PDB file of C-alpha atoms in Angstrom:
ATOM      1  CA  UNK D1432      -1.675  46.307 -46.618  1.00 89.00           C
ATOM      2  CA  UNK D1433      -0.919  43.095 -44.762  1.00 93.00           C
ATOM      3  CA  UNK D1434       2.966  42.396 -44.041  1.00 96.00           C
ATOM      4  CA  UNK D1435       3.521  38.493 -43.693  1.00 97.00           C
ATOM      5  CA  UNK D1436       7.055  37.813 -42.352  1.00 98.00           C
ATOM      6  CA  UNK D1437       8.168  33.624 -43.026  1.00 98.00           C
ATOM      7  CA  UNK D1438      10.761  32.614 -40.853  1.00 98.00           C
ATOM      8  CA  UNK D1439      12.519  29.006 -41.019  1.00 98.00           C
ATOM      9  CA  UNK D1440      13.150  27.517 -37.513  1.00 98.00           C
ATOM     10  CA  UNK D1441      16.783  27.540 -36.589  1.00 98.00           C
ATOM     11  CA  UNK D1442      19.228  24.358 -37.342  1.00 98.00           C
ATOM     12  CA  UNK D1443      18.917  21.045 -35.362  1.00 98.00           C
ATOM     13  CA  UNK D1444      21.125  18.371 -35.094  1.00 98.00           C
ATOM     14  CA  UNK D1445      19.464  16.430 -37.903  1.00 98.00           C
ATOM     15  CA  UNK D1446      19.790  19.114 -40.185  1.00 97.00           C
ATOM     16  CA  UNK D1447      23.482  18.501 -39.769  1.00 96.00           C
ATOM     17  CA  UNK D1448      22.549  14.701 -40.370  1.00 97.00           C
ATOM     18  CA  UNK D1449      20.669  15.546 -43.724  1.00 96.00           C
ATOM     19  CA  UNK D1450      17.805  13.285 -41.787  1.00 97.00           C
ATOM     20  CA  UNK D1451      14.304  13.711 -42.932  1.00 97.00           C
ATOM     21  CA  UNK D1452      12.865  15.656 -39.948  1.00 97.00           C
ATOM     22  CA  UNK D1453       9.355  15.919 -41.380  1.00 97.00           C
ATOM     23  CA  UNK D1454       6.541  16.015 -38.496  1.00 97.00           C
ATOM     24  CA  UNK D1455       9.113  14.499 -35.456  1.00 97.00           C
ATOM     25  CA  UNK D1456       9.604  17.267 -32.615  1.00 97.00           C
ATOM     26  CA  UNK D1457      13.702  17.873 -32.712  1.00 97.00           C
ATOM     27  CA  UNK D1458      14.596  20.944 -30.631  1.00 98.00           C
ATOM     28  CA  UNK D1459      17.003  23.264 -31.627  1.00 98.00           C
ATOM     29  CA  UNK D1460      21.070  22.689 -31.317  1.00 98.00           C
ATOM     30  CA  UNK D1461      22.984  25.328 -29.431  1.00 98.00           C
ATOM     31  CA  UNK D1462      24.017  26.523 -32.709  1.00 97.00           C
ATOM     32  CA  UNK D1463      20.273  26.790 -34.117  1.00 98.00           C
ATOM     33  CA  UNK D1464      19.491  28.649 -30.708  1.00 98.00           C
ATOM     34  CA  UNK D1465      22.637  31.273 -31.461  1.00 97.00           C
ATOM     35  CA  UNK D1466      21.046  31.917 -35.279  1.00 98.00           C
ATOM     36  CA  UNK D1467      17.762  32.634 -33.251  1.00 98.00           C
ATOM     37  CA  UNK D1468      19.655  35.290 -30.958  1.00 97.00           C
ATOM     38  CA  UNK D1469      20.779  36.875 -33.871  1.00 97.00           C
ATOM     39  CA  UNK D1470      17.562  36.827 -35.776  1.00 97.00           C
ATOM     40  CA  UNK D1471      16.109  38.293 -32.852  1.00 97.00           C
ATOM     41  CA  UNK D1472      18.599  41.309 -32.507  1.00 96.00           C
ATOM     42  CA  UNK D1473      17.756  41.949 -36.543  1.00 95.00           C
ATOM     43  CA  UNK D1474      13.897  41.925 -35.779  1.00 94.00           C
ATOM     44  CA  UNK D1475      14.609  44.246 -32.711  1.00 93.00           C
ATOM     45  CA  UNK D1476      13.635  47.401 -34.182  1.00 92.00           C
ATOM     46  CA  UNK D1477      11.190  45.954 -36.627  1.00 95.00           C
ATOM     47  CA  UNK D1478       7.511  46.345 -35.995  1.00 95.00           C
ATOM     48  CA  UNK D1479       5.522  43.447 -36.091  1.00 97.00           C
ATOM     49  CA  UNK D1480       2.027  42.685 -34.041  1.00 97.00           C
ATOM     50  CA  UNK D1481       1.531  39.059 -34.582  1.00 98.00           C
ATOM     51  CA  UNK D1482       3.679  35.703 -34.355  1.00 98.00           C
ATOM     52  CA  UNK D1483       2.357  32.717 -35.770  1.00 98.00           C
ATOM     53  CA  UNK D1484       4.518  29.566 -34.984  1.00 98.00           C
ATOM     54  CA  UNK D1485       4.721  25.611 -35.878  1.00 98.00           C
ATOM     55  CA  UNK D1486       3.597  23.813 -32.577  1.00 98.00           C
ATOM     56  CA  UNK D1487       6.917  21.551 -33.517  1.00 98.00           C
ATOM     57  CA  UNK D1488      10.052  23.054 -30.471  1.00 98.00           C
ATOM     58  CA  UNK D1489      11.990  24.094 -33.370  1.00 98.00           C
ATOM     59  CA  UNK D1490       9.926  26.911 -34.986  1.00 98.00           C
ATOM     60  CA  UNK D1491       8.126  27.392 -31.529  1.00 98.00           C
ATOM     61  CA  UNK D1492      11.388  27.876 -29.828  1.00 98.00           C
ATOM     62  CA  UNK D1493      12.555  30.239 -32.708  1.00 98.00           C
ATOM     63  CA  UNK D1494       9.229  32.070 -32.367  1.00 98.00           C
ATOM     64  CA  UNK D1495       9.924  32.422 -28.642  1.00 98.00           C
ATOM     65  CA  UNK D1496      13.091  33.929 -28.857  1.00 98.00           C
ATOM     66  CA  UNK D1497      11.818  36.218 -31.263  1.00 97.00           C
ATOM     67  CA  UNK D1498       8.828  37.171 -29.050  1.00 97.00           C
ATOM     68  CA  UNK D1499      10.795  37.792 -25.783  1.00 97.00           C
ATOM     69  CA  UNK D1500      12.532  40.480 -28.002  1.00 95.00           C
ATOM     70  CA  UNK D1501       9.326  42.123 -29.224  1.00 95.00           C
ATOM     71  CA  UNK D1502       6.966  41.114 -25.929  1.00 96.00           C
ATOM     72  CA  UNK D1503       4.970  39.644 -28.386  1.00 97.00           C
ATOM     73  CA  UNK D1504       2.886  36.363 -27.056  1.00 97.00           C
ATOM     74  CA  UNK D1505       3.729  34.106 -29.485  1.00 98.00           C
ATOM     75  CA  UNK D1506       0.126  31.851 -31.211  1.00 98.00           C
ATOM     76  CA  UNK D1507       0.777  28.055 -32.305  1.00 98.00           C
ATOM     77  CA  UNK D1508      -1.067  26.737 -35.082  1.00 98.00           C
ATOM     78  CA  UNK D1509      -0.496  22.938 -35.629  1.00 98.00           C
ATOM     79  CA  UNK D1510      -1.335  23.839 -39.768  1.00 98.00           C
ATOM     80  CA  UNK D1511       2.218  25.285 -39.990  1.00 98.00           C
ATOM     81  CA  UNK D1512       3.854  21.931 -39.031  1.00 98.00           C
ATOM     82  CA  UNK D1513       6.607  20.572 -41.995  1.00 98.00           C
ATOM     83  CA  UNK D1514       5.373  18.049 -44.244  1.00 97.00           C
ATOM     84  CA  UNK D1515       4.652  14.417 -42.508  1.00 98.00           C
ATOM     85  CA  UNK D1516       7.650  12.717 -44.196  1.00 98.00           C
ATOM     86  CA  UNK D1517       5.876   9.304 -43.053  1.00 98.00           C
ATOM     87  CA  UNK D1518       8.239   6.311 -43.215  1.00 98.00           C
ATOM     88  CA  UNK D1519      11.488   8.114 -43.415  1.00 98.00           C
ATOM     89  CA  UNK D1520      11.119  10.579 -40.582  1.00 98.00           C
ATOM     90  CA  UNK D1521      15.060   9.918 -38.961  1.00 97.00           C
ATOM     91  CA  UNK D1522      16.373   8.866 -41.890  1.00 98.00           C
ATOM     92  CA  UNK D1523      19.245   9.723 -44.257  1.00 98.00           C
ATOM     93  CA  UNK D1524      19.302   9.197 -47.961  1.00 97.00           C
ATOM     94  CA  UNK D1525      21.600   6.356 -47.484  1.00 97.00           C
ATOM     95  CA  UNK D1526      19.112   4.770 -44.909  1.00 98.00           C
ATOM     96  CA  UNK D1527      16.512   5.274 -47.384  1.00 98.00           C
ATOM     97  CA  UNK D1528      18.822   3.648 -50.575  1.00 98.00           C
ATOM     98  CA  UNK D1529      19.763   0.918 -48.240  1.00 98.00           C
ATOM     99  CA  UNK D1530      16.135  -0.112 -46.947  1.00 97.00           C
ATOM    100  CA  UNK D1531      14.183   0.743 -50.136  1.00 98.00           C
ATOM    101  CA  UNK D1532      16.507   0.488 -53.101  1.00 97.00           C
ATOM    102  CA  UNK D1533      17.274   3.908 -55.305  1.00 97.00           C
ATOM    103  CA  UNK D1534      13.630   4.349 -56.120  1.00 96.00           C
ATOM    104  CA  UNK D1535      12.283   4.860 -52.655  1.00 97.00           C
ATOM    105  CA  UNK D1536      11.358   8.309 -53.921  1.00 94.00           C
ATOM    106  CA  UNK D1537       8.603   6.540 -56.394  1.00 95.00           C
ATOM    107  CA  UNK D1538       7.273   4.019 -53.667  1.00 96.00           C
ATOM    108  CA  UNK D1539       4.263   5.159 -51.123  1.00 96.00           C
ATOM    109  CA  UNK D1540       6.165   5.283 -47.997  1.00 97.00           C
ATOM    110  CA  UNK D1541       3.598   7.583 -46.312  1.00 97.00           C
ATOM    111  CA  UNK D1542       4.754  11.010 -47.186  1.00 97.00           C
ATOM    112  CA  UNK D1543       2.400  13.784 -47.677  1.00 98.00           C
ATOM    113  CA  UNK D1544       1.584  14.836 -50.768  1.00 97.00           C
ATOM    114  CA  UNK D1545       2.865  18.709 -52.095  1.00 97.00           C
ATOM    115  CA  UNK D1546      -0.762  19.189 -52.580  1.00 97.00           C
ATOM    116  CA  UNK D1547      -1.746  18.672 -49.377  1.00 98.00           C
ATOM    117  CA  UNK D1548       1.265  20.558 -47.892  1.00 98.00           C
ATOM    118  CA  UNK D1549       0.082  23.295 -50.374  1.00 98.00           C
ATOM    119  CA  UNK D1550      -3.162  23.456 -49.356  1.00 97.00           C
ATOM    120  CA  UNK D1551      -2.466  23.367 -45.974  1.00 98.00           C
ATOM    121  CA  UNK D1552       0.153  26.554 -45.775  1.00 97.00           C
ATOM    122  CA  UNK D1553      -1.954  28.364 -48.373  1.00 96.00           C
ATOM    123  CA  UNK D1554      -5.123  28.052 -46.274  1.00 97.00           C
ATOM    124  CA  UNK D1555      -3.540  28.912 -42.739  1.00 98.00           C
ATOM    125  CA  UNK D1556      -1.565  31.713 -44.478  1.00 96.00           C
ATOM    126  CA  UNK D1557      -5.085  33.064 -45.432  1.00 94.00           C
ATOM    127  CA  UNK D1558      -6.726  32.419 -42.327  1.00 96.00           C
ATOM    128  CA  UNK D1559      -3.931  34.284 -40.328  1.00 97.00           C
ATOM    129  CA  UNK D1560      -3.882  37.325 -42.863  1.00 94.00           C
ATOM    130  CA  UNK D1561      -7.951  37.396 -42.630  1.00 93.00           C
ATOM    131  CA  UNK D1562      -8.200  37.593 -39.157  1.00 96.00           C
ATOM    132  CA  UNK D1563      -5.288  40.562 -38.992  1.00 96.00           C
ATOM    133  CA  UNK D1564      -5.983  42.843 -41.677  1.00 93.00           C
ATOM    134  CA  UNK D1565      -3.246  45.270 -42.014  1.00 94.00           C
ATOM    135  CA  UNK D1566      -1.670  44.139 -39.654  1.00 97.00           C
ATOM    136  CA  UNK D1567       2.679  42.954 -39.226  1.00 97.00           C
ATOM    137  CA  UNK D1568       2.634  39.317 -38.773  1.00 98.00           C
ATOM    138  CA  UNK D1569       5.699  36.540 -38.036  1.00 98.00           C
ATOM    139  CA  UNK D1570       5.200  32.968 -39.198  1.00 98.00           C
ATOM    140  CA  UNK D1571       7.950  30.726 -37.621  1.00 98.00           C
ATOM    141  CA  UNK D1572       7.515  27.470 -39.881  1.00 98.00           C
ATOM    142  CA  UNK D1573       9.643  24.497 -41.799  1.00 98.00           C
ATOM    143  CA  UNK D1574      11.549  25.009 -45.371  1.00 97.00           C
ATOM    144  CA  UNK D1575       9.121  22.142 -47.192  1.00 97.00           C
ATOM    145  CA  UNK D1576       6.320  23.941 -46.044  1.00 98.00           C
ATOM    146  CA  UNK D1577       7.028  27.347 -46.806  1.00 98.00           C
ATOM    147  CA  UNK D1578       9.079  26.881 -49.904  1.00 97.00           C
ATOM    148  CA  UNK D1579       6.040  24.714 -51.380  1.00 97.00           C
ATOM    149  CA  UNK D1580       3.361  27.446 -50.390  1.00 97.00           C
ATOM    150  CA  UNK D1581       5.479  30.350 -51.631  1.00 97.00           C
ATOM    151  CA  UNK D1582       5.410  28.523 -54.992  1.00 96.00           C
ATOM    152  CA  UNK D1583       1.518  28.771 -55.059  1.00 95.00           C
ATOM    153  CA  UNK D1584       1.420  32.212 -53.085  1.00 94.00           C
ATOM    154  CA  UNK D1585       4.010  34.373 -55.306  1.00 95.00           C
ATOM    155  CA  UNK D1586       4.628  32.338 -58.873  1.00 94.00           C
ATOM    156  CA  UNK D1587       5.733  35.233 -60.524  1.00 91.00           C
ATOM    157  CA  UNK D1588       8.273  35.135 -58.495  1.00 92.00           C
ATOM    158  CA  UNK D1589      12.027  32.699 -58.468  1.00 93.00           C
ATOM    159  CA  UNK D1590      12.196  30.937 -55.154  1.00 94.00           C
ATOM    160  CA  UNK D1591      13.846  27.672 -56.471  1.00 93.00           C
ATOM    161  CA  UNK D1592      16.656  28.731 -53.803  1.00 95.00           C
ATOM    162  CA  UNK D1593      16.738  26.598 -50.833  1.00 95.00           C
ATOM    163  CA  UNK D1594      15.670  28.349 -47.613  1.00 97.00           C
ATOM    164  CA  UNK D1595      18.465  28.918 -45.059  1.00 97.00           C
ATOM    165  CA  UNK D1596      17.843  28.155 -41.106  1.00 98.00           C
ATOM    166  CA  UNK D1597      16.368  31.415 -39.688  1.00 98.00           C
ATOM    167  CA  UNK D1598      16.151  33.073 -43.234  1.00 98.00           C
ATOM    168  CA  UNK D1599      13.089  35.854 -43.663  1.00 98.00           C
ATOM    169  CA  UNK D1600      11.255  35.903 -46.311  1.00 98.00           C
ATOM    170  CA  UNK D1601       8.981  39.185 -46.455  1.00 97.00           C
ATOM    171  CA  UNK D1602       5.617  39.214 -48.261  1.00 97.00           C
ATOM    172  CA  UNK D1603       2.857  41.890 -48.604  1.00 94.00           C
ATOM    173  CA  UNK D1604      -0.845  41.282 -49.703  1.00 87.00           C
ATOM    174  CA  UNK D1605      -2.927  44.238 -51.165  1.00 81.00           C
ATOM    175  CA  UNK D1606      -6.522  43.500 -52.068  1.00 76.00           C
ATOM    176  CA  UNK D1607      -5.808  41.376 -55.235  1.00 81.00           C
ATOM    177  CA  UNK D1608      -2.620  39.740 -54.774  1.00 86.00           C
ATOM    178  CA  UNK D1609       0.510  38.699 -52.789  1.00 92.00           C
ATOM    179  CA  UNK D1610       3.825  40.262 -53.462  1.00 94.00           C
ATOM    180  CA  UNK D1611       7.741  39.330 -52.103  1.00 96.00           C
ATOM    181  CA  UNK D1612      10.004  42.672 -50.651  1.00 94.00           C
ATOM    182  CA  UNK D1613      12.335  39.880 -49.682  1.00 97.00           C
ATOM    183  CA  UNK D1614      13.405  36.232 -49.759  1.00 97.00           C
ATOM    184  CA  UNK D1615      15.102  34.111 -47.774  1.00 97.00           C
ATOM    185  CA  UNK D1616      17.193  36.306 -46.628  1.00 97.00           C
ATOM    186  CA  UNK D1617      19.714  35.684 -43.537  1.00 97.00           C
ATOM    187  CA  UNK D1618      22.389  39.070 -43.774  1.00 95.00           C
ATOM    188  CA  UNK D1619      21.514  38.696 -39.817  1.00 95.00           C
ATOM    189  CA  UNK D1620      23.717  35.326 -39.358  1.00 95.00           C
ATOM    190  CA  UNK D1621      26.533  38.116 -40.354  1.00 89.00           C
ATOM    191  CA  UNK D1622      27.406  38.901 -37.229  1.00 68.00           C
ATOM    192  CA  UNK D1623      29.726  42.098 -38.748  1.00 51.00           C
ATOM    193  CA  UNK D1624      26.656  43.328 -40.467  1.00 49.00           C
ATOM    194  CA  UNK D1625      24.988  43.636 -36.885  1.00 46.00           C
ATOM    195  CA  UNK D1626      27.779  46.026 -35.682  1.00 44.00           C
ATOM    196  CA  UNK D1627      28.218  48.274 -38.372  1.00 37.00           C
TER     197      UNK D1627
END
C-alpha cells in the first residue's frame, strides 16, 4: 500500500493579509517557520521515504525543515505549485472590489481554471505514487491545490474544511482506490500535545 502524506506550507505574511498568493514566491514569516519546527518534531518518529515539494520557498522551505529532521533529500516538482491566481496575485478582496467592481469573481482576470488545477495535482499525485510503489511519501504543497485534488482523489469523503498552515492530511492507495486515515490535521501546532 502506498502512504501519501499532504502537507500545506507554513503561514506567510500574506496569509495574514488575506492576499491572493497564487503562483508569486512569498517565503515563510517567522511564525510560518515556528509551525514548520513543530511539524517537524511531530513527523520525527514517523517513517516516510520520499518528500515531494512545490518549487514555490514556502512549501520548499516547509519541505526542508521537514527533511533535515528525517535526512530525507527533499524532490521539487513545479506541478505542485498553487493555482496561478493571474491578475489578482497581491491582492485583497477589497483591492479586487475596488478595481473590478463586486463581480470580479465572474470576469476572466487570468485565473486558472479548477479543472486545470485538478488535473494538474491529480496527475503529479499519480506520477509520484507510480514511481514509489509502497512506498511513505511527503507532498509539501498549497491549500487551492490540494483541497481541489482531494475533492477528485477521495469524494466519498467531507473535506469542505479549509486546510490549516502545516496541516497533514494522510491518504493511502491500494490497487483500486484512494482512501483518507486523516485530514487536515494540525494537533502538532499544540505545543502541550508535544510534551505529554
Amino acid at each position: 500500500m502506498t502512504l501519501i502524506g499532504l502537507i500545506r506550507h507554513g503561514v506567510t505574511d500574506w496569509n495574514y493579509e488575506y492576499r491572493a498568493q497564487g503562483q508569486v514566491d512569498i517565503p515563510l514569516n517567522d511564525e510560518g517557520r515556528r509551525q514548520a519546527e513543530l511539524l517537524s518534531k511531530r513527523m520525527e518518529n514517523e517513517e516516510w521515504d520520499y518528500i515531494y515539494s512545490s518549487d514555490l520557498s514556502r512549501a520548499f522551505e516547509t519541505a526542508e525543515i521537514i527533511g533535515r529532521i528525517k535526512n530525507v533529500e527533499v524532490k521539487t516538482d513545479p506541478r505542485l505549485r498553487e493555482m496561478n491566481c493571474g491578475l489578482i496575485e497581491g491582492t485583497t478582496e477589497q483591492d479586487r472590489v475596488s478595481k473590478w467592481g463586486y463581480g470580479w469573481s465572474k470576469l476572466d482576470l487570468g485565473i486558472e481554471p479548477n479543472a486545470e488545477i485538478i488535473t494538474r495535482g491529480m496527475k503529479c499525485l499519480m506520477d509520484i505514487s507510480e514511481r514509489h510503489p509502497d512506498k511513505k511519501i511527503l507532498i509539501i504543497s498549497h491549500g487551492a491545490l490540494i483541497g481541489l485534488t482531494l475533492k477528485k482523489l477521495i469524494p466519498h469523503i467531507d473535506t469542505e474544511e479549509h486546510l490549516h498552515n502545516t496541516s497533514v492530511t494522510i491518504l493511502n492507495k491500494d490497487q483500486f482506490r484512494w482512501d483518507c486515515e486523516l485530514y487536515n490535521c494540525i494537533n502538532h501546532l499544540n505545543v502541550e500535545n508535544l510534551n505529554s
